[in-house]
Amino acid sequence: ETREWGIDVVGGVEKYRTQEFLEQNMALSTKAAFLWAAYQPGPYADALVDFVRAHARLPIGFASNVSAGEDAVAAPFTDLNTNAVILEAIAHMLVGDASTP
């Protein structure tokens, strides 16, 4: 609750270092939400996954990210990497770590 995450702006251009830009561009990575749930399960992880399940679902897979604001708009595209990582995270949640005897 006290930790803040920053947006790294390449080149440090001032117009991208404003609170307004931050609020307009803050997004939640769908694959990060599922990965967090796989490796750090708990109420926070559940809330992240519930959020992306509700807002980032596209006709084929999940959007790469969804805005973190109240409007929760999903990116209008998906990609193989995002959805492959999500499937791997789900497999880990269902089966556990296969490297453990």
mmCIF file of N, CA, C and O in Angstrom:
data_model
loop_
_atom_site.group_PDB
_atom_site.id
_atom_site.type_symbol
_atom_site.label_atom_id
_atom_site.label_comp_id
_atom_site.label_asym_id
_atom_site.label_seq_id
_atom_site.Cartn_x
_atom_site.Cartn_y
_atom_site.Cartn_z
ATOM 1 N N GLU A 1 0.801 -1.201 0.000
ATOM 2 C CA GLU A 1 0.000 0.000 0.000
ATOM 3 C C GLU A 1 0.846 1.268 0.000
ATOM 4 O O GLU A 1 0.381 2.301 -0.437
ATOM 5 N N THR A 2 2.050 1.194 0.478
ATOM 6 C CA THR A 2 2.874 2.392 0.524
ATOM 7 C C THR A 2 3.847 2.471 -0.641
ATOM 8 O O THR A 2 4.476 3.488 -0.832
ATOM 9 N N ARG A 3 3.978 1.392 -1.407
ATOM 10 C CA ARG A 3 4.937 1.399 -2.498
ATOM 11 C C ARG A 3 4.320 2.016 -3.742
ATOM 12 O O ARG A 3 3.190 1.732 -4.103
ATOM 13 N N GLU A 4 5.083 2.860 -4.404
ATOM 14 C CA GLU A 4 4.636 3.465 -5.645
ATOM 15 C C GLU A 4 5.480 2.931 -6.784
ATOM 16 O O GLU A 4 6.677 2.718 -6.632
ATOM 17 N N TRP A 5 4.845 2.713 -7.909
ATOM 18 C CA TRP A 5 5.535 2.228 -9.099
ATOM 19 C C TRP A 5 5.632 3.388 -10.074
ATOM 20 O O TRP A 5 4.694 4.148 -10.248
ATOM 21 N N GLY A 6 6.759 3.506 -10.718
ATOM 22 C CA GLY A 6 6.959 4.602 -11.645
ATOM 23 C C GLY A 6 6.858 4.170 -13.088
ATOM 24 O O GLY A 6 6.961 2.999 -13.414
ATOM 25 N N ILE A 7 6.620 5.127 -13.937
ATOM 26 C CA ILE A 7 6.689 4.908 -15.378
ATOM 27 C C ILE A 7 8.033 5.438 -15.818
ATOM 28 O O ILE A 7 8.368 6.597 -15.561
ATOM 29 N N ASP A 8 8.812 4.606 -16.462
ATOM 30 C CA ASP A 8 10.124 5.012 -16.944
ATOM 31 C C ASP A 8 9.956 5.621 -18.328
ATOM 32 O O ASP A 8 9.433 4.976 -19.237
ATOM 33 N N VAL A 9 10.365 6.862 -18.469
ATOM 34 C CA VAL A 9 10.239 7.558 -19.742
ATOM 35 C C VAL A 9 11.622 7.633 -20.376
ATOM 36 O O VAL A 9 12.544 8.215 -19.811
ATOM 37 N N VAL A 10 11.734 7.038 -21.541
ATOM 38 C CA VAL A 10 13.005 7.058 -22.255
ATOM 39 C C VAL A 10 13.366 8.506 -22.595
ATOM 40 O O VAL A 10 12.558 9.248 -23.142
ATOM 41 N N GLY A 11 14.548 8.896 -22.228
ATOM 42 C CA GLY A 11 15.013 10.241 -22.514
ATOM 43 C C GLY A 11 14.620 11.275 -21.476
ATOM 44 O O GLY A 11 15.126 12.383 -21.490
ATOM 45 N N GLY A 12 13.689 10.937 -20.577
ATOM 46 C CA GLY A 12 13.318 11.855 -19.507
ATOM 47 C C GLY A 12 12.638 13.137 -19.956
ATOM 48 O O GLY A 12 12.755 14.164 -19.296
ATOM 49 N N VAL A 13 11.926 13.111 -21.081
ATOM 50 C CA VAL A 13 11.266 14.307 -21.592
ATOM 51 C C VAL A 13 10.236 14.799 -20.573
ATOM 52 O O VAL A 13 9.399 14.037 -20.096
ATOM 53 N N GLU A 14 10.305 16.072 -20.230
ATOM 54 C CA GLU A 14 9.480 16.638 -19.158
ATOM 55 C C GLU A 14 7.982 16.488 -19.392
ATOM 56 O O GLU A 14 7.230 16.270 -18.460
ATOM 57 N N LYS A 15 7.515 16.619 -20.641
ATOM 58 C CA LYS A 15 6.069 16.539 -20.876
ATOM 59 C C LYS A 15 5.505 15.164 -20.529
ATOM 60 O O LYS A 15 4.307 15.013 -20.345
ATOM 61 N N TYR A 16 6.384 14.156 -20.432
ATOM 62 C CA TYR A 16 5.954 12.815 -20.055
ATOM 63 C C TYR A 16 6.143 12.547 -18.564
ATOM 64 O O TYR A 16 5.873 11.457 -18.094
ATOM 65 N N ARG A 17 6.593 13.528 -17.824
ATOM 66 C CA ARG A 17 6.885 13.340 -16.405
ATOM 67 C C ARG A 17 5.883 14.104 -15.528
ATOM 68 O O ARG A 17 6.232 14.567 -14.451
ATOM 69 N N THR A 18 4.646 14.203 -15.997
ATOM 70 C CA THR A 18 3.617 14.922 -15.246
ATOM 71 C C THR A 18 2.631 13.937 -14.625
ATOM 72 O O THR A 18 2.486 12.803 -15.090
ATOM 73 N N GLN A 19 1.923 14.397 -13.614
ATOM 74 C CA GLN A 19 0.887 13.576 -12.984
ATOM 75 C C GLN A 19 -0.217 13.254 -13.986
ATOM 76 O O GLN A 19 -0.758 12.155 -14.004
ATOM 77 N N GLU A 20 -0.545 14.218 -14.829
ATOM 78 C CA GLU A 20 -1.590 14.004 -15.839
ATOM 79 C C GLU A 20 -1.197 12.875 -16.798
ATOM 80 O O GLU A 20 -2.003 11.997 -17.097
ATOM 81 N N PHE A 21 0.046 12.887 -17.262
ATOM 82 C CA PHE A 21 0.512 11.812 -18.148
ATOM 83 C C PHE A 21 0.456 10.471 -17.432
ATOM 84 O O PHE A 21 0.004 9.472 -17.995
ATOM 85 N N LEU A 22 0.883 10.456 -16.190
ATOM 86 C CA LEU A 22 0.854 9.228 -15.397
ATOM 87 C C LEU A 22 -0.565 8.675 -15.294
ATOM 88 O O LEU A 22 -0.804 7.504 -15.546
ATOM 89 N N GLU A 23 -1.511 9.535 -14.958
ATOM 90 C CA GLU A 23 -2.898 9.098 -14.800
ATOM 91 C C GLU A 23 -3.495 8.612 -16.115
ATOM 92 O O GLU A 23 -4.299 7.683 -16.131
ATOM 93 N N GLN A 24 -3.113 9.221 -17.227
ATOM 94 C CA GLN A 24 -3.640 8.826 -18.532
ATOM 95 C C GLN A 24 -3.016 7.540 -19.051
ATOM 96 O O GLN A 24 -3.608 6.864 -19.885
ATOM 97 N N ASN A 25 -1.825 7.198 -18.576
ATOM 98 C CA ASN A 25 -1.095 6.081 -19.162
ATOM 99 C C ASN A 25 -0.807 4.923 -18.225
ATOM 100 O O ASN A 25 -0.226 3.927 -18.650
ATOM 101 N N MET A 26 -1.207 5.012 -16.974
ATOM 102 C CA MET A 26 -0.980 3.923 -16.032
ATOM 103 C C MET A 26 -1.776 2.712 -16.498
ATOM 104 O O MET A 26 -2.960 2.809 -16.793
ATOM 105 N N ALA A 27 -1.111 1.582 -16.587
ATOM 106 C CA ALA A 27 -1.769 0.371 -17.077
ATOM 107 C C ALA A 27 -1.295 -0.829 -16.275
ATOM 108 O O ALA A 27 -0.226 -0.820 -15.682
ATOM 109 N N LEU A 28 -2.126 -1.858 -16.280
ATOM 110 C CA LEU A 28 -1.805 -3.110 -15.617
ATOM 111 C C LEU A 28 -1.529 -4.150 -16.687
ATOM 112 O O LEU A 28 -2.362 -4.382 -17.563
ATOM 113 N N SER A 29 -0.373 -4.768 -16.628
ATOM 114 C CA SER A 29 -0.009 -5.839 -17.549
ATOM 115 C C SER A 29 -0.790 -7.093 -17.193
ATOM 116 O O SER A 29 -0.741 -7.556 -16.051
ATOM 117 N N THR A 30 -1.490 -7.657 -18.172
ATOM 118 C CA THR A 30 -2.280 -8.850 -17.881
ATOM 119 C C THR A 30 -1.381 -10.031 -17.536
ATOM 120 O O THR A 30 -1.670 -10.787 -16.605
ATOM 121 N N LYS A 31 -0.268 -10.186 -18.253
ATOM 122 C CA LYS A 31 0.603 -11.327 -17.937
ATOM 123 C C LYS A 31 1.250 -11.150 -16.568
ATOM 124 O O LYS A 31 1.429 -12.118 -15.837
ATOM 125 N N ALA A 32 1.564 -9.924 -16.188
ATOM 126 C CA ALA A 32 2.137 -9.688 -14.857
ATOM 127 C C ALA A 32 1.132 -10.048 -13.764
ATOM 128 O O ALA A 32 1.517 -10.591 -12.724
ATOM 129 N N ALA A 33 -0.147 -9.759 -13.989
ATOM 130 C CA ALA A 33 -1.169 -10.101 -12.994
ATOM 131 C C ALA A 33 -1.223 -11.606 -12.773
ATOM 132 O O ALA A 33 -1.251 -12.084 -11.636
ATOM 133 N N PHE A 34 -1.213 -12.378 -13.867
ATOM 134 C CA PHE A 34 -1.264 -13.834 -13.737
ATOM 135 C C PHE A 34 0.035 -14.389 -13.146
ATOM 136 O O PHE A 34 0.010 -15.322 -12.339
ATOM 137 N N LEU A 35 1.175 -13.828 -13.543
ATOM 138 C CA LEU A 35 2.453 -14.285 -12.980
ATOM 139 C C LEU A 35 2.497 -14.034 -11.474
ATOM 140 O O LEU A 35 2.958 -14.877 -10.713
ATOM 141 N N TRP A 36 2.040 -12.861 -11.057
ATOM 142 C CA TRP A 36 2.028 -12.547 -9.624
ATOM 143 C C TRP A 36 1.159 -13.550 -8.879
ATOM 144 O O TRP A 36 1.518 -14.036 -7.807
ATOM 145 N N ALA A 37 0.014 -13.874 -9.465
ATOM 146 C CA ALA A 37 -0.890 -14.833 -8.824
ATOM 147 C C ALA A 37 -0.261 -16.221 -8.736
ATOM 148 O O ALA A 37 -0.495 -16.949 -7.769
ATOM 149 N N ALA A 38 0.551 -16.585 -9.718
ATOM 150 C CA ALA A 38 1.191 -17.904 -9.713
ATOM 151 C C ALA A 38 2.297 -17.998 -8.675
ATOM 152 O O ALA A 38 2.475 -19.039 -8.041
ATOM 153 N N TYR A 39 3.035 -16.906 -8.475
ATOM 154 C CA TYR A 39 4.207 -16.971 -7.599
ATOM 155 C C TYR A 39 4.017 -16.317 -6.245
ATOM 156 O O TYR A 39 4.783 -16.591 -5.321
ATOM 157 N N GLN A 40 3.017 -15.480 -6.096
ATOM 158 C CA GLN A 40 2.736 -14.839 -4.808
ATOM 159 C C GLN A 40 1.225 -14.854 -4.568
ATOM 160 O O GLN A 40 0.580 -13.811 -4.510
ATOM 161 N N PRO A 41 0.624 -16.038 -4.448
ATOM 162 C CA PRO A 41 -0.830 -16.092 -4.290
ATOM 163 C C PRO A 41 -1.300 -15.383 -3.026
ATOM 164 O O PRO A 41 -0.564 -15.305 -2.045
ATOM 165 N N GLY A 42 -2.498 -14.856 -3.101
ATOM 166 C CA GLY A 42 -3.080 -14.168 -1.957
ATOM 167 C C GLY A 42 -4.147 -13.198 -2.412
ATOM 168 O O GLY A 42 -4.449 -13.109 -3.608
ATOM 169 N N PRO A 43 -4.711 -12.442 -1.483
ATOM 170 C CA PRO A 43 -5.813 -11.529 -1.812
ATOM 171 C C PRO A 43 -5.451 -10.472 -2.867
ATOM 172 O O PRO A 43 -6.259 -10.162 -3.736
ATOM 173 N N TYR A 44 -4.236 -9.922 -2.788
ATOM 174 C CA TYR A 44 -3.834 -8.902 -3.764
ATOM 175 C C TYR A 44 -3.744 -9.518 -5.155
ATOM 176 O O TYR A 44 -4.248 -8.958 -6.133
ATOM 177 N N ALA A 45 -3.117 -10.688 -5.257
ATOM 178 C CA ALA A 45 -3.004 -11.369 -6.542
ATOM 179 C C ALA A 45 -4.383 -11.729 -7.088
ATOM 180 O O ALA A 45 -4.638 -11.585 -8.288
ATOM 181 N N ASP A 46 -5.268 -12.179 -6.224
ATOM 182 C CA ASP A 46 -6.633 -12.504 -6.650
ATOM 183 C C ASP A 46 -7.330 -11.276 -7.217
ATOM 184 O O ASP A 46 -8.031 -11.359 -8.228
ATOM 185 N N ALA A 47 -7.137 -10.136 -6.579
ATOM 186 C CA ALA A 47 -7.762 -8.893 -7.050
ATOM 187 C C ALA A 47 -7.213 -8.496 -8.427
ATOM 188 O O ALA A 47 -7.972 -8.059 -9.298
ATOM 189 N N LEU A 48 -5.907 -8.668 -8.624
ATOM 190 C CA LEU A 48 -5.316 -8.356 -9.931
ATOM 191 C C LEU A 48 -5.901 -9.238 -11.026
ATOM 192 O O LEU A 48 -6.298 -8.750 -12.087
ATOM 193 N N VAL A 49 -5.953 -10.536 -10.779
ATOM 194 C CA VAL A 49 -6.469 -11.467 -11.783
ATOM 195 C C VAL A 49 -7.953 -11.204 -12.034
ATOM 196 O O VAL A 49 -8.402 -11.206 -13.191
ATOM 197 N N ASP A 50 -8.721 -10.961 -10.997
ATOM 198 C CA ASP A 50 -10.142 -10.653 -11.180
ATOM 199 C C ASP A 50 -10.315 -9.410 -12.058
ATOM 200 O O ASP A 50 -11.185 -9.371 -12.928
ATOM 201 N N PHE A 51 -9.470 -8.411 -11.822
ATOM 202 C CA PHE A 51 -9.548 -7.161 -12.587
ATOM 203 C C PHE A 51 -9.257 -7.405 -14.061
ATOM 204 O O PHE A 51 -10.016 -6.975 -14.929
ATOM 205 N N VAL A 52 -8.171 -8.115 -14.367
ATOM 206 C CA VAL A 52 -7.843 -8.328 -15.782
ATOM 207 C C VAL A 52 -8.834 -9.290 -16.443
ATOM 208 O O VAL A 52 -9.147 -9.135 -17.626
ATOM 209 N N ARG A 53 -9.333 -10.268 -15.704
ATOM 210 C CA ARG A 53 -10.360 -11.154 -16.279
ATOM 211 C C ARG A 53 -11.606 -10.362 -16.648
ATOM 212 O O ARG A 53 -12.254 -10.634 -17.656
ATOM 213 N N ALA A 54 -11.961 -9.395 -15.844
ATOM 214 C CA ALA A 54 -13.168 -8.602 -16.086
ATOM 215 C C ALA A 54 -12.984 -7.561 -17.184
ATOM 216 O O ALA A 54 -13.939 -7.222 -17.880
ATOM 217 N N HIS A 55 -11.749 -7.070 -17.370
ATOM 218 C CA HIS A 55 -11.560 -5.917 -18.254
ATOM 219 C C HIS A 55 -10.636 -6.140 -19.449
ATOM 220 O O HIS A 55 -10.647 -5.328 -20.369
ATOM 221 N N ALA A 56 -9.826 -7.179 -19.458
ATOM 222 C CA ALA A 56 -8.830 -7.331 -20.529
ATOM 223 C C ALA A 56 -9.136 -8.471 -21.498
ATOM 224 O O ALA A 56 -8.349 -8.758 -22.382
ATOM 225 N N ARG A 57 -10.267 -9.116 -21.330
ATOM 226 C CA ARG A 57 -10.616 -10.234 -22.203
ATOM 227 C C ARG A 57 -11.027 -9.714 -23.579
ATOM 228 O O ARG A 57 -11.852 -8.818 -23.687
ATOM 229 N N LEU A 58 -10.439 -10.302 -24.612
ATOM 230 C CA LEU A 58 -10.778 -9.987 -25.997
ATOM 231 C C LEU A 58 -11.399 -11.233 -26.630
ATOM 232 O O LEU A 58 -11.366 -12.307 -26.036
ATOM 233 N N PRO A 59 -11.950 -11.118 -27.837
ATOM 234 C CA PRO A 59 -12.519 -12.306 -28.476
ATOM 235 C C PRO A 59 -11.517 -13.465 -28.588
ATOM 236 O O PRO A 59 -11.904 -14.622 -28.525
ATOM 237 N N ILE A 60 -10.239 -13.130 -28.730
ATOM 238 C CA ILE A 60 -9.195 -14.162 -28.784
ATOM 239 C C ILE A 60 -8.146 -13.807 -27.741
ATOM 240 O O ILE A 60 -7.303 -12.945 -27.949
ATOM 241 N N GLY A 61 -8.193 -14.430 -26.587
ATOM 242 C CA GLY A 61 -7.187 -14.215 -25.543
ATOM 243 C C GLY A 61 -7.413 -12.954 -24.733
ATOM 244 O O GLY A 61 -8.517 -12.434 -24.632
ATOM 245 N N PHE A 62 -6.314 -12.484 -24.154
ATOM 246 C CA PHE A 62 -6.335 -11.286 -23.323
ATOM 247 C C PHE A 62 -5.535 -10.177 -23.980
ATOM 248 O O PHE A 62 -4.521 -10.432 -24.639
ATOM 249 N N ALA A 63 -5.977 -8.949 -23.758
ATOM 250 C CA ALA A 63 -5.204 -7.786 -24.191
ATOM 251 C C ALA A 63 -3.897 -7.766 -23.410
ATOM 252 O O ALA A 63 -3.808 -8.300 -22.302
ATOM 253 N N SER A 64 -2.898 -7.142 -23.965
ATOM 254 C CA SER A 64 -1.601 -7.062 -23.301
ATOM 255 C C SER A 64 -1.672 -6.289 -22.003
ATOM 256 O O SER A 64 -0.952 -6.579 -21.057
ATOM 257 N N ASN A 65 -2.542 -5.273 -21.967
ATOM 258 C CA ASN A 65 -2.692 -4.496 -20.739
ATOM 259 C C ASN A 65 -4.065 -3.861 -20.697
ATOM 260 O O ASN A 65 -4.792 -3.840 -21.688
ATOM 261 N N VAL A 66 -4.386 -3.344 -19.540
ATOM 262 C CA VAL A 66 -5.648 -2.629 -19.328
ATOM 263 C C VAL A 66 -5.338 -1.413 -18.477
ATOM 264 O O VAL A 66 -4.508 -1.483 -17.562
ATOM 265 N N SER A 67 -5.977 -0.290 -18.820
ATOM 266 C CA SER A 67 -5.707 0.917 -18.050
ATOM 267 C C SER A 67 -6.138 0.720 -16.607
ATOM 268 O O SER A 67 -7.119 0.040 -16.321
ATOM 269 N N ALA A 68 -5.386 1.301 -15.723
ATOM 270 C CA ALA A 68 -5.629 1.110 -14.295
ATOM 271 C C ALA A 68 -6.661 2.079 -13.740
ATOM 272 O O ALA A 68 -7.041 1.975 -12.594
ATOM 273 N N GLY A 69 -7.143 2.994 -14.572
ATOM 274 C CA GLY A 69 -8.127 3.969 -14.107
ATOM 275 C C GLY A 69 -9.514 3.371 -13.968
ATOM 276 O O GLY A 69 -9.733 2.183 -14.224
ATOM 277 N N GLU A 70 -10.448 4.213 -13.574
ATOM 278 C CA GLU A 70 -11.818 3.753 -13.363
ATOM 279 C C GLU A 70 -12.459 3.229 -14.639
ATOM 280 O O GLU A 70 -13.331 2.370 -14.587
ATOM 281 N N ASP A 71 -12.029 3.738 -15.816
ATOM 282 C CA ASP A 71 -12.620 3.290 -17.068
ATOM 283 C C ASP A 71 -12.131 1.904 -17.481
ATOM 284 O O ASP A 71 -12.813 1.195 -18.211
ATOM 285 N N ALA A 72 -10.961 1.477 -17.009
ATOM 286 C CA ALA A 72 -10.404 0.137 -17.247
ATOM 287 C C ALA A 72 -10.505 -0.281 -18.710
ATOM 288 O O ALA A 72 -11.076 -1.312 -19.043
ATOM 289 N N VAL A 73 -9.930 0.506 -19.597
ATOM 290 C CA VAL A 73 -9.972 0.220 -21.025
ATOM 291 C C VAL A 73 -8.826 -0.721 -21.388
ATOM 292 O O VAL A 73 -7.670 -0.472 -21.058
ATOM 293 N N ALA A 74 -9.167 -1.802 -22.067
ATOM 294 C CA ALA A 74 -8.154 -2.764 -22.501
ATOM 295 C C ALA A 74 -7.488 -2.263 -23.767
ATOM 296 O O ALA A 74 -8.111 -1.607 -24.608
ATOM 297 N N ALA A 75 -6.200 -2.599 -23.908
ATOM 298 C CA ALA A 75 -5.506 -2.325 -25.158
ATOM 299 C C ALA A 75 -6.254 -3.073 -26.263
ATOM 300 O O ALA A 75 -6.702 -4.192 -26.053
ATOM 301 N N PRO A 76 -6.397 -2.483 -27.443
ATOM 302 C CA PRO A 76 -7.215 -3.114 -28.491
ATOM 303 C C PRO A 76 -6.495 -4.216 -29.262
ATOM 304 O O PRO A 76 -6.823 -4.477 -30.409
ATOM 305 N N PHE A 77 -5.496 -4.833 -28.656
ATOM 306 C CA PHE A 77 -4.771 -5.896 -29.339
ATOM 307 C C PHE A 77 -4.300 -6.930 -28.330
ATOM 308 O O PHE A 77 -4.248 -6.680 -27.143
ATOM 309 N N THR A 78 -3.972 -8.082 -28.840
ATOM 310 C CA THR A 78 -3.403 -9.143 -28.023
ATOM 311 C C THR A 78 -2.159 -9.648 -28.723
ATOM 312 O O THR A 78 -1.900 -9.295 -29.869
ATOM 313 N N ASP A 79 -1.373 -10.443 -28.036
ATOM 314 C CA ASP A 79 -0.189 -11.010 -28.663
ATOM 315 C C ASP A 79 0.085 -12.399 -28.104
ATOM 316 O O ASP A 79 -0.402 -12.751 -27.030
ATOM 317 N N LEU A 80 0.840 -13.159 -28.854
ATOM 318 C CA LEU A 80 1.140 -14.536 -28.483
ATOM 319 C C LEU A 80 1.917 -14.607 -27.177
ATOM 320 O O LEU A 80 1.617 -15.435 -26.316
ATOM 321 N N ASN A 81 2.895 -13.734 -26.994
ATOM 322 C CA ASN A 81 3.712 -13.771 -25.787
ATOM 323 C C ASN A 81 2.864 -13.582 -24.536
ATOM 324 O O ASN A 81 2.988 -14.342 -23.571
ATOM 325 N N THR A 82 2.007 -12.582 -24.534
ATOM 326 C CA THR A 82 1.158 -12.330 -23.362
ATOM 327 C C THR A 82 0.338 -13.558 -23.016
ATOM 328 O O THR A 82 0.304 -14.004 -21.867
ATOM 329 N N ASN A 83 -0.319 -14.123 -24.006
ATOM 330 C CA ASN A 83 -1.213 -15.246 -23.740
ATOM 331 C C ASN A 83 -0.454 -16.529 -23.418
ATOM 332 O O ASN A 83 -0.918 -17.335 -22.619
ATOM 333 N N ALA A 84 0.735 -16.707 -23.973
ATOM 334 C CA ALA A 84 1.551 -17.872 -23.617
ATOM 335 C C ALA A 84 2.003 -17.779 -22.161
ATOM 336 O O ALA A 84 1.956 -18.769 -21.423
ATOM 337 N N VAL A 85 2.407 -16.598 -21.731
ATOM 338 C CA VAL A 85 2.832 -16.414 -20.343
ATOM 339 C C VAL A 85 1.651 -16.634 -19.396
ATOM 340 O O VAL A 85 1.794 -17.258 -18.340
ATOM 341 N N ILE A 86 0.476 -16.148 -19.774
ATOM 342 C CA ILE A 86 -0.715 -16.365 -18.948
ATOM 343 C C ILE A 86 -0.995 -17.857 -18.812
ATOM 344 O O ILE A 86 -1.257 -18.353 -17.707
ATOM 345 N N LEU A 87 -0.910 -18.605 -19.904
ATOM 346 C CA LEU A 87 -1.144 -20.054 -19.845
ATOM 347 C C LEU A 87 -0.102 -20.754 -18.969
ATOM 348 O O LEU A 87 -0.425 -21.669 -18.214
ATOM 349 N N GLU A 88 1.147 -20.321 -19.068
ATOM 350 C CA GLU A 88 2.185 -20.907 -18.215
ATOM 351 C C GLU A 88 1.912 -20.613 -16.740
ATOM 352 O O GLU A 88 2.103 -21.480 -15.880
ATOM 353 N N ALA A 89 1.476 -19.408 -16.440
ATOM 354 C CA ALA A 89 1.168 -19.057 -15.050
ATOM 355 C C ALA A 89 0.003 -19.899 -14.531
ATOM 356 O O ALA A 89 0.048 -20.400 -13.398
ATOM 357 N N ILE A 90 -1.024 -20.084 -15.357
ATOM 358 C CA ILE A 90 -2.164 -20.905 -14.953
ATOM 359 C C ILE A 90 -1.726 -22.348 -14.732
ATOM 360 O O ILE A 90 -2.122 -22.990 -13.756
ATOM 361 N N ALA A 91 -0.874 -22.866 -15.627
ATOM 362 C CA ALA A 91 -0.370 -24.235 -15.459
ATOM 363 C C ALA A 91 0.387 -24.363 -14.144
ATOM 364 O O ALA A 91 0.241 -25.356 -13.422
ATOM 365 N N HIS A 92 1.190 -23.373 -13.817
ATOM 366 C CA HIS A 92 1.926 -23.396 -12.554
ATOM 367 C C HIS A 92 0.961 -23.409 -11.366
ATOM 368 O O HIS A 92 1.186 -24.132 -10.388
ATOM 369 N N MET A 93 -0.118 -22.627 -11.461
ATOM 370 C CA MET A 93 -1.090 -22.600 -10.365
ATOM 371 C C MET A 93 -1.792 -23.943 -10.217
ATOM 372 O O MET A 93 -2.083 -24.373 -9.100
ATOM 373 N N LEU A 94 -2.035 -24.625 -11.330
ATOM 374 C CA LEU A 94 -2.749 -25.902 -11.291
ATOM 375 C C LEU A 94 -1.852 -27.074 -10.901
ATOM 376 O O LEU A 94 -2.275 -27.970 -10.176
ATOM 377 N N VAL A 95 -0.613 -27.076 -11.388
ATOM 378 C CA VAL A 95 0.281 -28.213 -11.213
ATOM 379 C C VAL A 95 1.361 -27.953 -10.183
ATOM 380 O O VAL A 95 1.859 -28.872 -9.550
ATOM 381 N N GLY A 96 1.750 -26.706 -10.024
ATOM 382 C CA GLY A 96 2.863 -26.385 -9.139
ATOM 383 C C GLY A 96 4.166 -26.387 -9.914
ATOM 384 O O GLY A 96 4.182 -26.472 -11.134
ATOM 385 N N ASP A 97 5.249 -26.341 -9.214
ATOM 386 C CA ASP A 97 6.578 -26.288 -9.814
ATOM 387 C C ASP A 97 6.992 -27.707 -10.202
ATOM 388 O O ASP A 97 7.259 -28.541 -9.343
ATOM 389 N N ALA A 98 7.082 -27.978 -11.503
ATOM 390 C CA ALA A 98 7.415 -29.323 -12.004
ATOM 391 C C ALA A 98 8.845 -29.709 -11.659
ATOM 392 O O ALA A 98 9.183 -30.898 -11.677
ATOM 393 N N SER A 99 9.698 -28.745 -11.319
ATOM 394 C CA SER A 99 11.087 -29.085 -11.001
ATOM 395 C C SER A 99 11.243 -29.591 -9.564
ATOM 396 O O SER A 99 12.277 -30.086 -9.187
ATOM 397 N N THR A 100 10.185 -29.443 -8.770
ATOM 398 C CA THR A 100 10.230 -29.918 -7.394
ATOM 399 C C THR A 100 9.852 -31.398 -7.353
ATOM 400 O O THR A 100 8.824 -31.773 -7.897
ATOM 401 N N PRO A 101 10.684 -32.255 -6.719
ATOM 402 C CA PRO A 101 10.356 -33.697 -6.689
ATOM 403 C C PRO A 101 9.108 -33.988 -5.906
ATOM 404 O O PRO A 101 8.683 -33.342 -5.048
#
